[in-house]
Amino acid sequence: MQPIRQILEEAPDAIPVPEEFRHRRIELIIWPLGDRPKETKATPNFKIAQVERIDIPPREERNARR
């Protein structure tokens, strides 16, 4: 039997128990997730290079013994 984990966006007044869990010993955890953080685009902590093309040598050239 697999446990069920659900995130409810809006909690109802009553939570139904699935048939296979009824009349059994179970653990029910209700954990408030808090408000959703506002999605903002944060600037990265690293510099981004503006280049036209990235030149990557072939594998044989990268792994060649010198």
PQR file of N, CA, C, O and H, with PARSE charges and radii, in Angstrom:
ATOM      1  N   MET A   1       0.850  -1.177   0.000 -0.4000 1.5000
ATOM      2  CA  MET A   1       0.000   0.000   0.000 -0.0000 2.0000
ATOM      3  C   MET A   1       0.895   1.239   0.000  0.5500 1.7000
ATOM      4  O   MET A   1       1.822   1.344   0.803 -0.5500 1.4000
ATOM      5  N   GLN A   2       0.620   2.142  -0.875 -0.4000 1.5000
ATOM      6  CA  GLN A   2       1.413   3.355  -1.010 -0.0000 2.0000
ATOM      7  C   GLN A   2       0.800   4.492  -0.201  0.5500 1.7000
ATOM      8  O   GLN A   2      -0.420   4.654  -0.182 -0.5500 1.4000
ATOM      9  H   GLN A   2      -0.134   2.057  -1.527  0.4000 1.0000
ATOM     10  N   PRO A   3       1.640   5.281   0.468 -0.5600 1.5000
ATOM     11  CA  PRO A   3       1.102   6.450   1.170  0.2800 2.0000
ATOM     12  C   PRO A   3       0.649   7.506   0.169  0.5500 1.7000
ATOM     13  O   PRO A   3       1.100   7.535  -0.976 -0.5500 1.4000
ATOM     14  N   ILE A   4      -0.230   8.350   0.613 -0.4000 1.5000
ATOM     15  CA  ILE A   4      -0.758   9.421  -0.237 -0.0000 2.0000
ATOM     16  C   ILE A   4      -0.241  10.740   0.297  0.5500 1.7000
ATOM     17  O   ILE A   4      -0.351  11.026   1.489 -0.5500 1.4000
ATOM     18  H   ILE A   4      -0.596   8.327   1.543  0.4000 1.0000
ATOM     19  N   ARG A   5       0.322  11.537  -0.588 -0.4000 1.5000
ATOM     20  CA  ARG A   5       0.747  12.883  -0.209 -0.0000 2.0000
ATOM     21  C   ARG A   5       0.080  13.836  -1.185  0.5500 1.7000
ATOM     22  O   ARG A   5       0.256  13.722  -2.398 -0.5500 1.4000
ATOM     23  H   ARG A   5       0.411  11.304  -1.556  0.4000 1.0000
ATOM     24  N   GLN A   6      -0.678  14.766  -0.655 -0.4000 1.5000
ATOM     25  CA  GLN A   6      -1.398  15.722  -1.478 -0.0000 2.0000
ATOM     26  C   GLN A   6      -1.163  17.114  -0.947  0.5500 1.7000
ATOM     27  O   GLN A   6      -1.085  17.324   0.263 -0.5500 1.4000
ATOM     28  H   GLN A   6      -0.821  14.858   0.330  0.4000 1.0000
ATOM     29  N   ILE A   7      -1.051  18.063  -1.852 -0.4000 1.5000
ATOM     30  CA  ILE A   7      -1.030  19.471  -1.463 -0.0000 2.0000
ATOM     31  C   ILE A   7      -2.338  20.066  -1.951  0.5500 1.7000
ATOM     32  O   ILE A   7      -2.634  20.059  -3.146 -0.5500 1.4000
ATOM     33  H   ILE A   7      -1.115  17.893  -2.836  0.4000 1.0000
ATOM     34  N   LEU A   8      -3.110  20.579  -1.016 -0.4000 1.5000
ATOM     35  CA  LEU A   8      -4.392  21.193  -1.344 -0.0000 2.0000
ATOM     36  C   LEU A   8      -4.205  22.699  -1.394  0.5500 1.7000
ATOM     37  O   LEU A   8      -3.721  23.297  -0.433 -0.5500 1.4000
ATOM     38  H   LEU A   8      -2.869  20.586  -0.046  0.4000 1.0000
ATOM     39  N   GLU A   9      -4.579  23.311  -2.494 -0.4000 1.5000
ATOM     40  CA  GLU A   9      -4.442  24.759  -2.630 -0.0000 2.0000
ATOM     41  C   GLU A   9      -5.395  25.494  -1.692  0.5500 1.7000
ATOM     42  O   GLU A   9      -5.065  26.562  -1.177 -0.5500 1.4000
ATOM     43  H   GLU A   9      -4.971  22.825  -3.275  0.4000 1.0000
ATOM     44  N   GLU A  10      -6.553  24.931  -1.476 -0.4000 1.5000
ATOM     45  CA  GLU A  10      -7.537  25.516  -0.558 -0.0000 2.0000
ATOM     46  C   GLU A  10      -8.119  24.376   0.260  0.5500 1.7000
ATOM     47  O   GLU A  10      -8.821  23.522  -0.280 -0.5500 1.4000
ATOM     48  H   GLU A  10      -6.821  24.064  -1.895  0.4000 1.0000
ATOM     49  N   ALA A  11      -7.837  24.352   1.549 -0.4000 1.5000
ATOM     50  CA  ALA A  11      -8.266  23.241   2.398 -0.0000 2.0000
ATOM     51  C   ALA A  11      -9.784  23.239   2.538  0.5500 1.7000
ATOM     52  O   ALA A  11     -10.385  24.277   2.815 -0.5500 1.4000
ATOM     53  H   ALA A  11      -7.266  25.046   1.988  0.4000 1.0000
ATOM     54  N   PRO A  12     -10.415  22.062   2.344 -0.5600 1.5000
ATOM     55  CA  PRO A  12     -11.865  21.971   2.519  0.2800 2.0000
ATOM     56  C   PRO A  12     -12.221  21.854   4.001  0.5500 1.7000
ATOM     57  O   PRO A  12     -11.337  21.736   4.849 -0.5500 1.4000
ATOM     58  N   ASP A  13     -13.511  21.888   4.304 -0.4000 1.5000
ATOM     59  CA  ASP A  13     -13.977  21.739   5.682 -0.0000 2.0000
ATOM     60  C   ASP A  13     -13.733  20.326   6.195  0.5500 1.7000
ATOM     61  O   ASP A  13     -13.486  20.136   7.386 -0.5500 1.4000
ATOM     62  H   ASP A  13     -14.229  21.984   3.615  0.4000 1.0000
ATOM     63  N   ALA A  14     -13.796  19.347   5.325 -0.4000 1.5000
ATOM     64  CA  ALA A  14     -13.573  17.957   5.704 -0.0000 2.0000
ATOM     65  C   ALA A  14     -12.669  17.310   4.659  0.5500 1.7000
ATOM     66  O   ALA A  14     -12.744  17.632   3.473 -0.5500 1.4000
ATOM     67  H   ALA A  14     -13.997  19.501   4.358  0.4000 1.0000
ATOM     68  N   ILE A  15     -11.814  16.394   5.112 -0.4000 1.5000
ATOM     69  CA  ILE A  15     -10.906  15.702   4.202 -0.0000 2.0000
ATOM     70  C   ILE A  15     -11.333  14.250   4.136  0.5500 1.7000
ATOM     71  O   ILE A  15     -11.339  13.566   5.159 -0.5500 1.4000
ATOM     72  H   ILE A  15     -11.753  16.133   6.076  0.4000 1.0000
ATOM     73  N   PRO A  16     -11.695  13.757   2.945 -0.5600 1.5000
ATOM     74  CA  PRO A  16     -12.143  12.363   2.838  0.2800 2.0000
ATOM     75  C   PRO A  16     -10.970  11.393   3.003  0.5500 1.7000
ATOM     76  O   PRO A  16      -9.860  11.666   2.546 -0.5500 1.4000
ATOM     77  N   VAL A  17     -11.224  10.273   3.650 -0.4000 1.5000
ATOM     78  CA  VAL A  17     -10.215   9.231   3.834 -0.0000 2.0000
ATOM     79  C   VAL A  17     -10.469   8.166   2.773  0.5500 1.7000
ATOM     80  O   VAL A  17     -11.591   7.672   2.660 -0.5500 1.4000
ATOM     81  H   VAL A  17     -12.126  10.051   4.022  0.4000 1.0000
ATOM     82  N   PRO A  18      -9.448   7.799   1.989 -0.5600 1.5000
ATOM     83  CA  PRO A  18      -9.650   6.764   0.968  0.2800 2.0000
ATOM     84  C   PRO A  18     -10.116   5.436   1.587  0.5500 1.7000
ATOM     85  O   PRO A  18      -9.788   5.125   2.732 -0.5500 1.4000
ATOM     86  N   GLU A  19     -10.862   4.685   0.835 -0.4000 1.5000
ATOM     87  CA  GLU A  19     -11.456   3.437   1.308 -0.0000 2.0000
ATOM     88  C   GLU A  19     -10.406   2.469   1.857  0.5500 1.7000
ATOM     89  O   GLU A  19     -10.644   1.828   2.880 -0.5500 1.4000
ATOM     90  H   GLU A  19     -11.128   4.937  -0.095  0.4000 1.0000
ATOM     91  N   GLU A  20      -9.253   2.351   1.199 -0.4000 1.5000
ATOM     92  CA  GLU A  20      -8.236   1.382   1.648 -0.0000 2.0000
ATOM     93  C   GLU A  20      -7.586   1.770   2.970  0.5500 1.7000
ATOM     94  O   GLU A  20      -6.930   0.934   3.592 -0.5500 1.4000
ATOM     95  H   GLU A  20      -9.059   2.872   0.367  0.4000 1.0000
ATOM     96  N   PHE A  21      -7.750   3.023   3.422 -0.4000 1.5000
ATOM     97  CA  PHE A  21      -7.184   3.464   4.693 -0.0000 2.0000
ATOM     98  C   PHE A  21      -8.192   3.422   5.839  0.5500 1.7000
ATOM     99  O   PHE A  21      -7.807   3.581   6.998 -0.5500 1.4000
ATOM    100  H   PHE A  21      -8.283   3.702   2.917  0.4000 1.0000
ATOM    101  N   ARG A  22      -9.445   3.216   5.545 -0.4000 1.5000
ATOM    102  CA  ARG A  22     -10.466   3.212   6.588 -0.0000 2.0000
ATOM    103  C   ARG A  22     -10.337   1.985   7.473  0.5500 1.7000
ATOM    104  O   ARG A  22      -9.980   0.903   7.009 -0.5500 1.4000
ATOM    105  H   ARG A  22      -9.757   3.088   4.604  0.4000 1.0000
ATOM    106  N   HIS A  23     -10.633   2.168   8.751 -0.4000 1.5000
ATOM    107  CA  HIS A  23     -10.605   1.094   9.755 -0.0000 2.0000
ATOM    108  C   HIS A  23      -9.204   0.504   9.906  0.5500 1.7000
ATOM    109  O   HIS A  23      -9.053  -0.681  10.204 -0.5500 1.4000
ATOM    110  H   HIS A  23     -10.923   3.048   9.128  0.4000 1.0000
ATOM    111  N   ARG A  24      -8.187   1.331   9.700 -0.4000 1.5000
ATOM    112  CA  ARG A  24      -6.796   0.917   9.870 -0.0000 2.0000
ATOM    113  C   ARG A  24      -6.102   1.931  10.768  0.5500 1.7000
ATOM    114  O   ARG A  24      -6.624   3.020  11.009 -0.5500 1.4000
ATOM    115  H   ARG A  24      -8.310   2.293   9.457  0.4000 1.0000
ATOM    116  N   ARG A  25      -4.957   1.578  11.245 -0.4000 1.5000
ATOM    117  CA  ARG A  25      -4.138   2.510  12.016 -0.0000 2.0000
ATOM    118  C   ARG A  25      -3.376   3.367  11.009  0.5500 1.7000
ATOM    119  O   ARG A  25      -2.634   2.827  10.189 -0.5500 1.4000
ATOM    120  H   ARG A  25      -4.533   0.693  11.049  0.4000 1.0000
ATOM    121  N   ILE A  26      -3.540   4.683  11.052 -0.4000 1.5000
ATOM    122  CA  ILE A  26      -2.883   5.588  10.106 -0.0000 2.0000
ATOM    123  C   ILE A  26      -2.293   6.766  10.868  0.5500 1.7000
ATOM    124  O   ILE A  26      -2.596   6.987  12.041 -0.5500 1.4000
ATOM    125  H   ILE A  26      -4.143   5.122  11.719  0.4000 1.0000
ATOM    126  N   GLU A  27      -1.456   7.504  10.182 -0.4000 1.5000
ATOM    127  CA  GLU A  27      -0.915   8.760  10.709 -0.0000 2.0000
ATOM    128  C   GLU A  27      -1.364   9.859   9.764  0.5500 1.7000
ATOM    129  O   GLU A  27      -1.145   9.779   8.555 -0.5500 1.4000
ATOM    130  H   GLU A  27      -1.210   7.324   9.230  0.4000 1.0000
ATOM    131  N   LEU A  28      -1.982  10.870  10.312 -0.4000 1.5000
ATOM    132  CA  LEU A  28      -2.443  12.005   9.513 -0.0000 2.0000
ATOM    133  C   LEU A  28      -1.693  13.238   9.991  0.5500 1.7000
ATOM    134  O   LEU A  28      -1.754  13.597  11.167 -0.5500 1.4000
ATOM    135  H   LEU A  28      -2.160  10.936  11.294  0.4000 1.0000
ATOM    136  N   ILE A  29      -0.994  13.877   9.083 -0.4000 1.5000
ATOM    137  CA  ILE A  29      -0.236  15.084   9.413 -0.0000 2.0000
ATOM    138  C   ILE A  29      -0.821  16.232   8.611  0.5500 1.7000
ATOM    139  O   ILE A  29      -0.922  16.158   7.386 -0.5500 1.4000
ATOM    140  H   ILE A  29      -0.944  13.586   8.128  0.4000 1.0000
ATOM    141  N   ILE A  30      -1.201  17.282   9.299 -0.4000 1.5000
ATOM    142  CA  ILE A  30      -1.687  18.494   8.623 -0.0000 2.0000
ATOM    143  C   ILE A  30      -0.650  19.573   8.884  0.5500 1.7000
ATOM    144  O   ILE A  30      -0.423  19.975  10.026 -0.5500 1.4000
ATOM    145  H   ILE A  30      -1.119  17.342  10.293  0.4000 1.0000
ATOM    146  N   TRP A  31      -0.033  20.029   7.823 -0.4000 1.5000
ATOM    147  CA  TRP A  31       1.083  20.956   7.927 -0.0000 2.0000
ATOM    148  C   TRP A  31       0.793  22.176   7.055  0.5500 1.7000
ATOM    149  O   TRP A  31       0.754  22.048   5.832 -0.5500 1.4000
ATOM    150  H   TRP A  31      -0.218  19.702   6.896  0.4000 1.0000
ATOM    151  N   PRO A  32       0.590  23.347   7.644 -0.5600 1.5000
ATOM    152  CA  PRO A  32       0.327  24.532   6.821  0.2800 2.0000
ATOM    153  C   PRO A  32       1.593  24.934   6.056  0.5500 1.7000
ATOM    154  O   PRO A  32       2.679  24.993   6.633 -0.5500 1.4000
ATOM    155  N   LEU A  33       1.450  25.202   4.788 -0.4000 1.5000
ATOM    156  CA  LEU A  33       2.590  25.550   3.957 -0.0000 2.0000
ATOM    157  C   LEU A  33       2.852  27.046   3.922  0.5500 1.7000
ATOM    158  O   LEU A  33       3.866  27.477   3.373 -0.5500 1.4000
ATOM    159  H   LEU A  33       0.568  25.154   4.319  0.4000 1.0000
ATOM    160  N   GLY A  34       1.968  27.841   4.490 -0.4000 1.5000
ATOM    161  CA  GLY A  34       2.167  29.286   4.493 -0.0000 2.0000
ATOM    162  C   GLY A  34       1.776  29.893   3.157  0.5500 1.7000
ATOM    163  O   GLY A  34       1.344  29.197   2.239 -0.5500 1.4000
ATOM    164  H   GLY A  34       1.144  27.491   4.936  0.4000 1.0000
ATOM    165  N   ASP A  35       1.933  31.171   3.072 -0.4000 1.5000
ATOM    166  CA  ASP A  35       1.582  31.865   1.837 -0.0000 2.0000
ATOM    167  C   ASP A  35       2.637  31.583   0.783  0.5500 1.7000
ATOM    168  O   ASP A  35       3.818  31.402   1.081 -0.5500 1.4000
ATOM    169  H   ASP A  35       2.284  31.737   3.817  0.4000 1.0000
ATOM    170  N   ARG A  36       2.177  31.552  -0.447 -0.4000 1.5000
ATOM    171  CA  ARG A  36       3.109  31.372  -1.557 -0.0000 2.0000
ATOM    172  C   ARG A  36       3.945  32.639  -1.728  0.5500 1.7000
ATOM    173  O   ARG A  36       3.410  33.747  -1.715 -0.5500 1.4000
ATOM    174  H   ARG A  36       1.218  31.700  -0.688  0.4000 1.0000
ATOM    175  N   PRO A  37       5.241  32.473  -1.887 -0.5600 1.5000
ATOM    176  CA  PRO A  37       6.054  33.667  -2.134  0.2800 2.0000
ATOM    177  C   PRO A  37       5.768  34.216  -3.524  0.5500 1.7000
ATOM    178  O   PRO A  37       5.483  33.471  -4.462 -0.5500 1.4000
ATOM    179  N   LYS A  38       5.849  35.516  -3.629 -0.4000 1.5000
ATOM    180  CA  LYS A  38       5.624  36.125  -4.932 -0.0000 2.0000
ATOM    181  C   LYS A  38       6.785  35.768  -5.844  0.5500 1.7000
ATOM    182  O   LYS A  38       7.950  35.837  -5.453 -0.5500 1.4000
ATOM    183  H   LYS A  38       6.081  36.121  -2.867  0.4000 1.0000
ATOM    184  N   GLU A  39       6.445  35.387  -7.061 -0.4000 1.5000
ATOM    185  CA  GLU A  39       7.476  34.996  -8.015 -0.0000 2.0000
ATOM    186  C   GLU A  39       8.132  36.249  -8.593  0.5500 1.7000
ATOM    187  O   GLU A  39       7.510  37.017  -9.328 -0.5500 1.4000
ATOM    188  H   GLU A  39       5.499  35.331  -7.378  0.4000 1.0000
ATOM    189  N   THR A  40       9.375  36.429  -8.249 -0.4000 1.5000
ATOM    190  CA  THR A  40      10.132  37.556  -8.778 -0.0000 2.0000
ATOM    191  C   THR A  40      11.390  37.024  -9.429  0.5500 1.7000
ATOM    192  O   THR A  40      11.960  36.026  -8.987 -0.5500 1.4000
ATOM    193  H   THR A  40       9.880  35.806  -7.652  0.4000 1.0000
ATOM    194  N   LYS A  41      11.809  37.685 -10.464 -0.4000 1.5000
ATOM    195  CA  LYS A  41      13.041  37.288 -11.131 -0.0000 2.0000
ATOM    196  C   LYS A  41      14.197  37.962 -10.418  0.5500 1.7000
ATOM    197  O   LYS A  41      14.401  39.170 -10.542 -0.5500 1.4000
ATOM    198  H   LYS A  41      11.346  38.495 -10.823  0.4000 1.0000
ATOM    199  N   ALA A  42      14.941  37.180  -9.681 -0.4000 1.5000
ATOM    200  CA  ALA A  42      16.103  37.707  -8.978 -0.0000 2.0000
ATOM    201  C   ALA A  42      17.288  37.741  -9.941  0.5500 1.7000
ATOM    202  O   ALA A  42      17.422  36.884 -10.815 -0.5500 1.4000
ATOM    203  H   ALA A  42      14.775  36.199  -9.581  0.4000 1.0000
ATOM    204  N   THR A  43      18.122  38.720  -9.767 -0.4000 1.5000
ATOM    205  CA  THR A  43      19.314  38.782 -10.602 -0.0000 2.0000
ATOM    206  C   THR A  43      20.304  37.741 -10.093  0.5500 1.7000
ATOM    207  O   THR A  43      20.451  37.564  -8.884 -0.5500 1.4000
ATOM    208  H   THR A  43      18.013  39.416  -9.057  0.4000 1.0000
ATOM    209  N   PRO A  44      20.982  37.054 -11.004 -0.5600 1.5000
ATOM    210  CA  PRO A  44      21.931  36.030 -10.571  0.2800 2.0000
ATOM    211  C   PRO A  44      23.138  36.636  -9.868  0.5500 1.7000
ATOM    212  O   PRO A  44      23.472  37.801 -10.083 -0.5500 1.4000
ATOM    213  N   ASN A  45      23.790  35.835  -9.026 -0.4000 1.5000
ATOM    214  CA  ASN A  45      24.964  36.301  -8.295 -0.0000 2.0000
ATOM    215  C   ASN A  45      26.241  36.170  -9.108  0.5500 1.7000
ATOM    216  O   ASN A  45      27.332  36.387  -8.583 -0.5500 1.4000
ATOM    217  H   ASN A  45      23.519  34.889  -8.851  0.4000 1.0000
ATOM    218  N   PHE A  46      26.122  35.824 -10.364 -0.4000 1.5000
ATOM    219  CA  PHE A  46      27.292  35.665 -11.214 -0.0000 2.0000
ATOM    220  C   PHE A  46      27.113  36.516 -12.467  0.5500 1.7000
ATOM    221  O   PHE A  46      26.001  36.930 -12.793 -0.5500 1.4000
ATOM    222  H   PHE A  46      25.235  35.648 -10.791  0.4000 1.0000
ATOM    223  N   LYS A  47      28.211  36.772 -13.161 -0.4000 1.5000
ATOM    224  CA  LYS A  47      28.152  37.587 -14.377 -0.0000 2.0000
ATOM    225  C   LYS A  47      27.839  36.706 -15.569  0.5500 1.7000
ATOM    226  O   LYS A  47      28.337  35.585 -15.670 -0.5500 1.4000
ATOM    227  H   LYS A  47      29.114  36.436 -12.897  0.4000 1.0000
ATOM    228  N   ILE A  48      27.030  37.202 -16.454 -0.4000 1.5000
ATOM    229  CA  ILE A  48      26.664  36.487 -17.672 -0.0000 2.0000
ATOM    230  C   ILE A  48      27.357  37.186 -18.833  0.5500 1.7000
ATOM    231  O   ILE A  48      27.167  38.381 -19.058 -0.5500 1.4000
ATOM    232  H   ILE A  48      26.625  38.113 -16.372  0.4000 1.0000
ATOM    233  N   ALA A  49      28.161  36.427 -19.564 -0.4000 1.5000
ATOM    234  CA  ALA A  49      28.881  36.994 -20.703 -0.0000 2.0000
ATOM    235  C   ALA A  49      27.974  37.036 -21.924  0.5500 1.7000
ATOM    236  O   ALA A  49      27.281  36.061 -22.217 -0.5500 1.4000
ATOM    237  H   ALA A  49      28.316  35.456 -19.382  0.4000 1.0000
ATOM    238  N   GLN A  50      27.973  38.109 -22.605 -0.4000 1.5000
ATOM    239  CA  GLN A  50      27.206  38.250 -23.833 -0.0000 2.0000
ATOM    240  C   GLN A  50      28.125  37.903 -25.000  0.5500 1.7000
ATOM    241  O   GLN A  50      28.920  38.736 -25.434 -0.5500 1.4000
ATOM    242  H   GLN A  50      28.536  38.900 -22.367  0.4000 1.0000
ATOM    243  N   VAL A  51      28.020  36.698 -25.501 -0.4000 1.5000
ATOM    244  CA  VAL A  51      28.867  36.244 -26.607 -0.0000 2.0000
ATOM    245  C   VAL A  51      27.982  35.790 -27.753  0.5500 1.7000
ATOM    246  O   VAL A  51      26.830  35.406 -27.552 -0.5500 1.4000
ATOM    247  H   VAL A  51      27.374  36.021 -25.148  0.4000 1.0000
ATOM    248  N   GLU A  52      28.526  35.838 -28.942 -0.4000 1.5000
ATOM    249  CA  GLU A  52      27.772  35.405 -30.113 -0.0000 2.0000
ATOM    250  C   GLU A  52      27.783  33.887 -30.258  0.5500 1.7000
ATOM    251  O   GLU A  52      26.806  33.282 -30.699 -0.5500 1.4000
ATOM    252  H   GLU A  52      29.462  36.150 -29.105  0.4000 1.0000
ATOM    253  N   ARG A  53      28.925  33.275 -29.874 -0.4000 1.5000
ATOM    254  CA  ARG A  53      29.070  31.840 -30.108 -0.0000 2.0000
ATOM    255  C   ARG A  53      30.005  31.235 -29.065  0.5500 1.7000
ATOM    256  O   ARG A  53      30.972  31.874 -28.651 -0.5500 1.4000
ATOM    257  H   ARG A  53      29.719  33.766 -29.516  0.4000 1.0000
ATOM    258  N   ILE A  54      29.724  30.027 -28.649 -0.4000 1.5000
ATOM    259  CA  ILE A  54      30.600  29.306 -27.729 -0.0000 2.0000
ATOM    260  C   ILE A  54      31.323  28.246 -28.553  0.5500 1.7000
ATOM    261  O   ILE A  54      30.692  27.415 -29.206 -0.5500 1.4000
ATOM    262  H   ILE A  54      28.938  29.508 -28.986  0.4000 1.0000
ATOM    263  N   ASP A  55      32.640  28.284 -28.514 -0.4000 1.5000
ATOM    264  CA  ASP A  55      33.454  27.373 -29.306 -0.0000 2.0000
ATOM    265  C   ASP A  55      33.941  26.241 -28.401  0.5500 1.7000
ATOM    266  O   ASP A  55      34.779  26.460 -27.526 -0.5500 1.4000
ATOM    267  H   ASP A  55      33.153  28.959 -27.984  0.4000 1.0000
ATOM    268  N   ILE A  56      33.416  25.031 -28.612 -0.4000 1.5000
ATOM    269  CA  ILE A  56      33.807  23.868 -27.822 -0.0000 2.0000
ATOM    270  C   ILE A  56      34.537  22.904 -28.753  0.5500 1.7000
ATOM    271  O   ILE A  56      33.970  22.474 -29.758 -0.5500 1.4000
ATOM    272  H   ILE A  56      32.735  24.853 -29.323  0.4000 1.0000
ATOM    273  N   PRO A  57      35.791  22.554 -28.432 -0.5600 1.5000
ATOM    274  CA  PRO A  57      36.513  21.618 -29.295  0.2800 2.0000
ATOM    275  C   PRO A  57      35.901  20.217 -29.216  0.5500 1.7000
ATOM    276  O   PRO A  57      35.235  19.894 -28.232 -0.5500 1.4000
ATOM    277  N   PRO A  58      36.116  19.386 -30.229 -0.5600 1.5000
ATOM    278  CA  PRO A  58      35.565  18.028 -30.195  0.2800 2.0000
ATOM    279  C   PRO A  58      36.183  17.204 -29.062  0.5500 1.7000
ATOM    280  O   PRO A  58      37.237  17.559 -28.534 -0.5500 1.4000
ATOM    281  N   ARG A  59      35.535  16.123 -28.699 -0.4000 1.5000
ATOM    282  CA  ARG A  59      35.960  15.287 -27.596 -0.0000 2.0000
ATOM    283  C   ARG A  59      37.391  14.777 -27.770  0.5500 1.7000
ATOM    284  O   ARG A  59      38.171  14.791 -26.818 -0.5500 1.4000
ATOM    285  H   ARG A  59      34.680  15.834 -29.128  0.4000 1.0000
ATOM    286  N   GLU A  60      37.737  14.333 -28.961 -0.4000 1.5000
ATOM    287  CA  GLU A  60      39.084  13.821 -29.196 -0.0000 2.0000
ATOM    288  C   GLU A  60      40.136  14.891 -28.909  0.5500 1.7000
ATOM    289  O   GLU A  60      41.189  14.601 -28.341 -0.5500 1.4000
ATOM    290  H   GLU A  60      37.104  14.321 -29.735  0.4000 1.0000
ATOM    291  N   GLU A  61      39.848  16.108 -29.300 -0.4000 1.5000
ATOM    292  CA  GLU A  61      40.798  17.202 -29.073 -0.0000 2.0000
ATOM    293  C   GLU A  61      40.875  17.562 -27.580  0.5500 1.7000
ATOM    294  O   GLU A  61      41.953  17.875 -27.074 -0.5500 1.4000
ATOM    295  H   GLU A  61      38.993  16.344 -29.762  0.4000 1.0000
ATOM    296  N   ARG A  62      39.747  17.518 -26.884 -0.4000 1.5000
ATOM    297  CA  ARG A  62      39.742  17.841 -25.459 -0.0000 2.0000
ATOM    298  C   ARG A  62      40.473  16.787 -24.650  0.5500 1.7000
ATOM    299  O   ARG A  62      41.134  17.111 -23.663 -0.5500 1.4000
ATOM    300  H   ARG A  62      38.872  17.263 -27.294  0.4000 1.0000
ATOM    301  N   ASN A  63      40.363  15.509 -25.061 -0.4000 1.5000
ATOM    302  CA  ASN A  63      40.944  14.424 -24.293 -0.0000 2.0000
ATOM    303  C   ASN A  63      42.307  13.966 -24.810  0.5500 1.7000
ATOM    304  O   ASN A  63      42.829  12.954 -24.341 -0.5500 1.4000
ATOM    305  H   ASN A  63      39.827  15.246 -25.862  0.4000 1.0000
ATOM    306  N   ALA A  64      42.880  14.673 -25.745 -0.4000 1.5000
ATOM    307  CA  ALA A  64      44.165  14.281 -26.303 -0.0000 2.0000
ATOM    308  C   ALA A  64      45.260  14.433 -25.258  0.5500 1.7000
ATOM    309  O   ALA A  64      45.326  15.434 -24.545 -0.5500 1.4000
ATOM    310  H   ALA A  64      42.455  15.494 -26.126  0.4000 1.0000
ATOM    311  N   ARG A  65      46.123  13.415 -25.181 -0.4000 1.5000
ATOM    312  CA  ARG A  65      47.230  13.461 -24.233 -0.0000 2.0000
ATOM    313  C   ARG A  65      48.331  14.336 -24.826  0.5500 1.7000
ATOM    314  O   ARG A  65      48.632  14.250 -26.016 -0.5500 1.4000
ATOM    315  H   ARG A  65      46.069  12.602 -25.760  0.4000 1.0000
ATOM    316  N   ARG A  66      48.906  15.150 -24.011 -0.4000 1.5000
ATOM    317  CA  ARG A  66      49.918  16.088 -24.496 -0.0000 2.0000
ATOM    318  C   ARG A  66      51.264  15.675 -24.079  0.5500 1.7000
ATOM    319  O   ARG A  66      52.243  16.350 -24.400 -0.5500 1.4000
ATOM    320  H   ARG A  66      48.661  15.221 -23.044  0.4000 1.0000
TER
END
